[in-house]
XYZ file of C-alpha atoms in Angstrom:
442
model
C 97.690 110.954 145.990
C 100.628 111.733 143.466
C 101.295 108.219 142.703
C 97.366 107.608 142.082
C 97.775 110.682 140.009
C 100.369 109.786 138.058
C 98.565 106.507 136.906
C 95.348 108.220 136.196
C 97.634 110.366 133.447
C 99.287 107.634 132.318
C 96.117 104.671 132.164
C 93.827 107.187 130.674
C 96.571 108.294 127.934
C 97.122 104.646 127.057
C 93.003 103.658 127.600
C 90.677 106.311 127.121
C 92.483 107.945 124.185
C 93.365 105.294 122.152
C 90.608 102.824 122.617
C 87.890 105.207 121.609
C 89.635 106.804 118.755
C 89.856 104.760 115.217
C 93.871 104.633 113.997
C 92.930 105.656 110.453
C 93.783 108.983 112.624
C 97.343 107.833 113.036
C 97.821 106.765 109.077
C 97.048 110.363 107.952
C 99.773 110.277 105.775
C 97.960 109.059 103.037
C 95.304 111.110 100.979
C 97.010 110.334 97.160
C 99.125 107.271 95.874
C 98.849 105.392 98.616
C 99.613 101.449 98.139
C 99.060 99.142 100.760
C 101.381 95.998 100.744
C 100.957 93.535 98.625
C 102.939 91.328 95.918
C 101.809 93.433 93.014
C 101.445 96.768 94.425
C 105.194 96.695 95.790
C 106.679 95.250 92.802
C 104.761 97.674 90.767
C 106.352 100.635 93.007
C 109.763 99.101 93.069
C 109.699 99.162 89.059
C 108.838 102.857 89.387
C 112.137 103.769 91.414
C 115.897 104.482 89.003
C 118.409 103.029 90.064
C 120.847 105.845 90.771
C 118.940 107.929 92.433
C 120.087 109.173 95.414
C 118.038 108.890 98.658
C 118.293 110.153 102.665
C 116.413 108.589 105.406
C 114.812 110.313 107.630
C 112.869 109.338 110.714
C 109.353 110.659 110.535
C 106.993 111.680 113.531
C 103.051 112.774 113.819
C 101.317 113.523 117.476
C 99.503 110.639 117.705
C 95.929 110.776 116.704
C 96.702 114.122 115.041
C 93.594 114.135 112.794
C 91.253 114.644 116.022
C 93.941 116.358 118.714
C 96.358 118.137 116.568
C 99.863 118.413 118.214
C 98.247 117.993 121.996
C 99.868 114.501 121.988
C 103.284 116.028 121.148
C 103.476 117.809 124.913
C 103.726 114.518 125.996
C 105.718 112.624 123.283
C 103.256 110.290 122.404
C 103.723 109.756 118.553
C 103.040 107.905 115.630
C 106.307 107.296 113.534
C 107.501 105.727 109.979
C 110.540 106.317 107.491
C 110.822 108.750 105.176
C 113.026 108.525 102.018
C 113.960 111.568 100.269
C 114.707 111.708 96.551
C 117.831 113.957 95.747
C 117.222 113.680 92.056
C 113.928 115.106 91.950
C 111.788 111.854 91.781
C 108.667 110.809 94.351
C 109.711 110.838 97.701
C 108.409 107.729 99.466
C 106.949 107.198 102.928
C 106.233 103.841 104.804
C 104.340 103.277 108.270
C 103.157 100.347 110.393
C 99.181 100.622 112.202
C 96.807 98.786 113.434
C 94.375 97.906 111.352
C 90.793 97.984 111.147
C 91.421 100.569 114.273
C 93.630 99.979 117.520
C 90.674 99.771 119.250
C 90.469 95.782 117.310
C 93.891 95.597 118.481
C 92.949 95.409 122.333
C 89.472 94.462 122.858
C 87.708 91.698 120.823
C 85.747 92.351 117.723
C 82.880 90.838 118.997
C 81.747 88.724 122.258
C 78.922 86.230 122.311
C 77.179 84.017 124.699
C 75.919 80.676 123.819
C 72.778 78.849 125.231
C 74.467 77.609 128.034
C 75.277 80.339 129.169
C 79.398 80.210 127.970
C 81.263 82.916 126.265
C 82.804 82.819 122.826
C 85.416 85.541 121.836
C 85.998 87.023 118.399
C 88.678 89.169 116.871
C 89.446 91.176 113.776
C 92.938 92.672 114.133
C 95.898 92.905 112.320
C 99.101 94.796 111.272
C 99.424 96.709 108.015
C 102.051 98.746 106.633
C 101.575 101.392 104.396
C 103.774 103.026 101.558
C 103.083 106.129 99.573
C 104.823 107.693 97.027
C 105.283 111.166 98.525
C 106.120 112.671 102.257
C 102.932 114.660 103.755
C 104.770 117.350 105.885
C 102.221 118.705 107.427
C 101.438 115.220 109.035
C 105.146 113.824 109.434
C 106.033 117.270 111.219
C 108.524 115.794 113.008
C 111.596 114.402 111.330
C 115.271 113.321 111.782
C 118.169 112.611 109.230
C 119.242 108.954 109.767
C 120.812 107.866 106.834
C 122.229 108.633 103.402
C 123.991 107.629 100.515
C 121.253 105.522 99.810
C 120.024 104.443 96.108
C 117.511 103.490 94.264
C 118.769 100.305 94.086
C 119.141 99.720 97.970
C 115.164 101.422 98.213
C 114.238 98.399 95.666
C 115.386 96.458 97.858
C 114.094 97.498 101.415
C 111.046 97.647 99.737
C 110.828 94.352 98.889
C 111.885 93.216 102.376
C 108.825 95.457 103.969
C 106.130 92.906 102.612
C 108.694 89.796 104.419
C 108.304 91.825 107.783
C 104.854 92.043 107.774
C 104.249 88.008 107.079
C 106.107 87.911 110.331
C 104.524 90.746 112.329
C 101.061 89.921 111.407
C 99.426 91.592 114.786
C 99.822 95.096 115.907
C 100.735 94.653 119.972
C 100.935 97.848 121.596
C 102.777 96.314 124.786
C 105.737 94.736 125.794
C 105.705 92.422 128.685
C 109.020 92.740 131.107
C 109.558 91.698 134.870
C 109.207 93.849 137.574
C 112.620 94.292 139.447
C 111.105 95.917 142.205
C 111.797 99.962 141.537
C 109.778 102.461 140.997
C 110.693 105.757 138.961
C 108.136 108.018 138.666
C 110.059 110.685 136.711
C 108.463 110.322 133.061
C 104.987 110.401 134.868
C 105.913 113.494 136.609
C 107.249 114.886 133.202
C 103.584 114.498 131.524
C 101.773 116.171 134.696
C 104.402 119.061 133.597
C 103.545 119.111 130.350
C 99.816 119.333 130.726
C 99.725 121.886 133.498
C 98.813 119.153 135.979
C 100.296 119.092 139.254
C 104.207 120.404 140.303
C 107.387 118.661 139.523
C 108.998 118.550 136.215
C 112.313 117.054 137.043
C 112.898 113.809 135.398
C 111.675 113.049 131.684
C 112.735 108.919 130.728
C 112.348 107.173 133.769
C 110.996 104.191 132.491
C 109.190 102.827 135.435
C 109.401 99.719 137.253
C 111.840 97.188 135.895
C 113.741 99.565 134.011
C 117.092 98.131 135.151
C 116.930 94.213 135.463
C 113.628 93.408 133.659
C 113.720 90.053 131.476
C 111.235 90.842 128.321
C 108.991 87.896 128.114
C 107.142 89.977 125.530
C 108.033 92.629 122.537
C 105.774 94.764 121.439
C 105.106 95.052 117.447
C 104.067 98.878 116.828
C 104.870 101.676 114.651
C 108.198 102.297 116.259
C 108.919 98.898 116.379
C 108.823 98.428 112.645
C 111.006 102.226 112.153
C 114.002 100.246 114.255
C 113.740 97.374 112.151
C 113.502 99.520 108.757
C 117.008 101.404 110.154
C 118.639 97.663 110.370
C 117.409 96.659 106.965
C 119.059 99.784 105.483
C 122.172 100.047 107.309
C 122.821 96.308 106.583
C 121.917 97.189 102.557
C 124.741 99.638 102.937
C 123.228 103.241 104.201
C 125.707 105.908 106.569
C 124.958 106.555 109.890
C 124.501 110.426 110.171
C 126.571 111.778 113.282
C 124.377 112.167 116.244
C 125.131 113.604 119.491
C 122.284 111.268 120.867
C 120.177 108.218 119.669
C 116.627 109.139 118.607
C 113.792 108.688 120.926
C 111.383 105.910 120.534
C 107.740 105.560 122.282
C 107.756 102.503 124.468
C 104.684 100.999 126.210
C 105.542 98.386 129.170
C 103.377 96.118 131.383
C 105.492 95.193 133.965
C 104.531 91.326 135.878
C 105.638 90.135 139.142
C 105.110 86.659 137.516
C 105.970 84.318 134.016
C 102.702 85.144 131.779
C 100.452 82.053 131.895
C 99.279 81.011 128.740
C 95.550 81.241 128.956
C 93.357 77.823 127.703
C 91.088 79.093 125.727
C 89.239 75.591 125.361
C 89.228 75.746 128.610
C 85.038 76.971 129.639
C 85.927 78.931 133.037
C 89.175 80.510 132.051
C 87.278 81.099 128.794
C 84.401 82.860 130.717
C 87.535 85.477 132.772
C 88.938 86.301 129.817
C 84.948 87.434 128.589
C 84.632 89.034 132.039
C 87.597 90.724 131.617
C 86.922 92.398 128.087
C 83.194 93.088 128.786
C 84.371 94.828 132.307
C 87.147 97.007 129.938
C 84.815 98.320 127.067
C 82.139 98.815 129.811
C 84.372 101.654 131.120
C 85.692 103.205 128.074
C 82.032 103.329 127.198
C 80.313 104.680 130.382
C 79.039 108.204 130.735
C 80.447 109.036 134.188
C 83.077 111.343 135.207
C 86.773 111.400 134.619
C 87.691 110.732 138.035
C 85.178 107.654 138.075
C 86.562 106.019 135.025
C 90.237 106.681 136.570
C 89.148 105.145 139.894
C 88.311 101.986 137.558
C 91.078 101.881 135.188
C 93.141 101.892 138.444
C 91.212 99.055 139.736
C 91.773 97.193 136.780
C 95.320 97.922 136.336
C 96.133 96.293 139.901
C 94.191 93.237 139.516
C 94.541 90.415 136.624
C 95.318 91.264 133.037
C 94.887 89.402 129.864
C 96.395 90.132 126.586
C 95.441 88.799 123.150
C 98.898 88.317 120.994
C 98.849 87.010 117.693
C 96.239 84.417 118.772
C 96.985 83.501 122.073
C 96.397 85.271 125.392
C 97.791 85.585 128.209
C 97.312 86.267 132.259
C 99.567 88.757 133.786
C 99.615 89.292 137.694
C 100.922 93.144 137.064
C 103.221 94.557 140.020
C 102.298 97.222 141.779
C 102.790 100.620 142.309
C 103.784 101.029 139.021
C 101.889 98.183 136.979
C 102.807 100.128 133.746
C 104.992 102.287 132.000
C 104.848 104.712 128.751
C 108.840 106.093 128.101
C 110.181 108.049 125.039
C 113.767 107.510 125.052
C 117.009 107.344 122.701
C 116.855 103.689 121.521
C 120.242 102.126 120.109
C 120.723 102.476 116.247
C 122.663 99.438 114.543
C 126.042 99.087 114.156
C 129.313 96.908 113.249
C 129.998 94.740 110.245
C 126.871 94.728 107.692
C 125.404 91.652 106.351
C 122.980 92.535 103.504
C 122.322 88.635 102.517
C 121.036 88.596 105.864
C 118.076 90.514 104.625
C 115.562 88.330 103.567
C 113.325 90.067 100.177
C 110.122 88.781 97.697
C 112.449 86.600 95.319
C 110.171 87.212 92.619
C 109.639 91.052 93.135
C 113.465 92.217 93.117
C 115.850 89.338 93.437
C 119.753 89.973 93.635
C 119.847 88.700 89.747
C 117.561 91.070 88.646
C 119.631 94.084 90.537
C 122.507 93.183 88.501
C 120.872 93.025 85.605
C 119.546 96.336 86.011
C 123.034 97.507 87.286
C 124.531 96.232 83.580
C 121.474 97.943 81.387
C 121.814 101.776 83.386
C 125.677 101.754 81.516
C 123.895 102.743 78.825
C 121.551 105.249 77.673
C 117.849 104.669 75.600
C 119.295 104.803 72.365
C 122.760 102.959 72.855
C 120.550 99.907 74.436
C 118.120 100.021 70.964
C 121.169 99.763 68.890
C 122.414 96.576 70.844
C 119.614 95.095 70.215
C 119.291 96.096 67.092
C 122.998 94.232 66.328
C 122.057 91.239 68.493
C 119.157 90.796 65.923
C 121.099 91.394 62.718
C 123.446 89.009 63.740
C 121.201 85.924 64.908
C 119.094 86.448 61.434
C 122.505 86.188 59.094
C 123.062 83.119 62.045
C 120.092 81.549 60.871
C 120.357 82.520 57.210
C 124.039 81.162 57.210
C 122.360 77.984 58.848
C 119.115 76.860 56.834
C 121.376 77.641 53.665
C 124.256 75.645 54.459
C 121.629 72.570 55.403
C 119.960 73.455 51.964
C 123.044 73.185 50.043
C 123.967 70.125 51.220
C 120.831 68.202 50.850
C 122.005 69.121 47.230
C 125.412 67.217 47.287
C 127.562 70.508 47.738
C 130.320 70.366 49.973
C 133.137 72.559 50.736
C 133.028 76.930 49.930
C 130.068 75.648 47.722
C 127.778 75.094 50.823
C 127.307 78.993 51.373
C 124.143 79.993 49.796
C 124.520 82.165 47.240
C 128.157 81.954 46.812
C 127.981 83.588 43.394
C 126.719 86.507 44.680
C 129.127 86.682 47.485
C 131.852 86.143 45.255
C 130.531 88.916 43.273
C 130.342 91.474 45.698
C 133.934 90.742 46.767
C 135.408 90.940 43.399
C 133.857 94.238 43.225
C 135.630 95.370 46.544
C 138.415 93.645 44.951
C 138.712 95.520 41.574
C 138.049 98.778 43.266
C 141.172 98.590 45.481
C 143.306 98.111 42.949
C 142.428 101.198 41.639
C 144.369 102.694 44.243
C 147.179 99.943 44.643
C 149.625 102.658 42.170
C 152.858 103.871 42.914
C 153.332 107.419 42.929
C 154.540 109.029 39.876
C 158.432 111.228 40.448
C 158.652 113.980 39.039
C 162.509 115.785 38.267
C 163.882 117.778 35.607
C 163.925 115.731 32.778
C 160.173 114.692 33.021
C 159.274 118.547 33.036
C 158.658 119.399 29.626
């Protein structure tokens, strides 16, 4: 009965809760400024940011679906996370997050299922993977948050943000699980930890157990969630040149595993009867998040389904899992390793045209200087190419004329003129001193 109990928790955590509520929940951190990726907006933003500013990274955490629970998800660890750069010189702060988008729901059920006269299924979907930046840090939503980094500047935030737009070409598809082996183990402890939390049941030993497989599991999937895209931020900027903060631990990161006793099989989708499972399948799961029956009902049937088949839809392809039992699934919050040894930042790939490496030294060369120094440059570099092309178009002039020699300079009189003047007037004071002794005293 424990071990039945502890999957209930878990299943309905991952199922019930997040399938019925929409994830605009989980980007509450935007209500002003917000700009969604795109070539413009970041470039725009980027523009925005001085160069030698200084910056700290923080890693930011809200209970996950916070806008309809509050902080209930936080007795559990259950989270929705992003980066947060602070602004030591009193600019914006900025914020950036990766969610699901329309809703998570889209992310694991199909947008919409049909069936055609014959009788044959035909499955639609509308998800995809968005990341958001915004040009302050709500605190009352990110209430949770760690120093990472620091010693950033604006220069290095220029150019993370013009990598975030590259990771999100190649992490089109928010996927909430990873996909590991099952070595055989079981390890209850994190399960037992969440019973704790919410007054359920005894035992509150344990707390990161990660499940089954947690020792020798191969990953034949990864996931691609929020946390998922805050480890790969924490790369980008220590390889651009940000300092680890001394921790006594590694921060915790939300992990969601299905564990297989088998290689995923690559479903056919052309395929009419596998076609026709994988409609079963989805009709059969939104048919129990949507029933009116009791909670111990719908956990008797998310148990059911949890210990048969499963399919998952990834990035356009799905695929059949055979999940292990006892423990088909598992749902840890543990200190995940932060990067470290020799840094590489051409090995961060940014928009060419938004902030390119040329452009950072230019921008380097022009902050030397202050407003007015830079408008006197130019104002010298434009003196000097109009005498250049005075000089030039006279000298041509002149010698369509026949003159040759001093007498190509246009207006040479005048010239001369003005030096003779110069001239005269320093002789004025080319005179030798007048001495003075007794016999020139009168």
């Amino acid at each position: 009965m424990k071990n039945i109990l502890n999957k209930i928790i878990t299943l309905t955590i991952v199922f019930i809760g997040l399938i019925k509520i929409s994830i605009s929940s989980d980007s509450g951190s935007s209500e002003n400024g917000i700009y969604f990726y795109s070539y413009d907006t970041i470039c725009e933003f980027t523009n925005s940011i001085r160069d030698d500013d200084q910056y700290e990274l923080y890693y930011v955490q809200a209970p996950l679906m916070y806008a309809i629970y509050g902080d209930l998800f936080e007795k559990i660890n259950a989270y929705h996370s992003g980066v947060g750069f602070y602004n030591l010189n009193g600019g914006p702060n900025i914020s950036l997050d990766y969610f699901a988008g329309p809703t998570l729901e889209n992310a694991l059920i199909p947008d919409n299922i049909t069936k055609d006269s014959q009788g044959n299924y035909n499955l639609t979907w509308n998800t995809y993977g968005l990341i958001e930046v915004t040009n302050y840090i709500n605190e009352t939503y990110w209430s949770k948050r760690e120093l990472i980094m620091y010693g950033l500047t604006g220069l290095q935030i220029k150019q993370y943000l013009s990598w975030a737009p590259i990771y999100n070409q190649t992490h089109p598809v928010y996927n909430l699980f990873s996909i590991a082996s099952a070595d055989g183990s079981s390890d209850n402890g994190y399960l037992e930890t969440i019973l704790h939390n919410l007054g359920i049941g005894g035992g509150g030993g344990g707390g990161g157990g990660g499940g089954s497989g947690s020792g020798n599991s191969i990953i034949y999937q990864n996931s691609s969630t929020c946390d998922d895209f805050v480890w790969a931020s924490f790369n980008t900027i220590y390889q651009l040149g940000g300092t680890l903060v001394g921790m006594q631990s590694n921060p915790p990161k939300d992990q969601i595993t299905l564990f297989t006793t088998d290689e995923p099989i690559i479903v056919d989708y052309n395929n009419i009867t596998q076609r026709n499972q994988l409609a079963n399948f989805y009709i059969n799961l939104m048919g129990i998040a949507n029933k009116n029956e009791s909670a111990l009902q719908i956990f008797q049937e998310l148990i059911s389904l949890f210990n048969g088949t499963f399919y998952c839809y990834i990035d356009g392809v799905y695929y059949e899992l055979n999940l292990s039992k006892p423990t088909p699934i598992s749902f840890t919050y543990q200190p995940s390793p932060m990067p470290t040894g020799q840094r590489d930042s051409n090995s961060i790939k940014t928009l060419g045209n938004c902030y390119s490496k040329s452009s950072i030294d230019n921008h380097s060369f022009f902050n030397r200087f202050s407003k007015i120094q830079i408008i006197f440059i130019f104002i010298a570099i434009g003196l000097g190419v109009i005498i250049i092309l005075y000089l030039s178009i006279g000298i041509i002039v002149n010698k369509s004329r026949g003159k040759s020699g001093t007498n190509l300079i246009p207006n040479k009189k005048l010239w001369t003129s003005i030096g003779s003047k110069f001239k005269r007037n320093n002789n004025k004071n080319n005179y030798k001193p007048l001495l003075y002794n007794e016999n020139t005293i009168q």
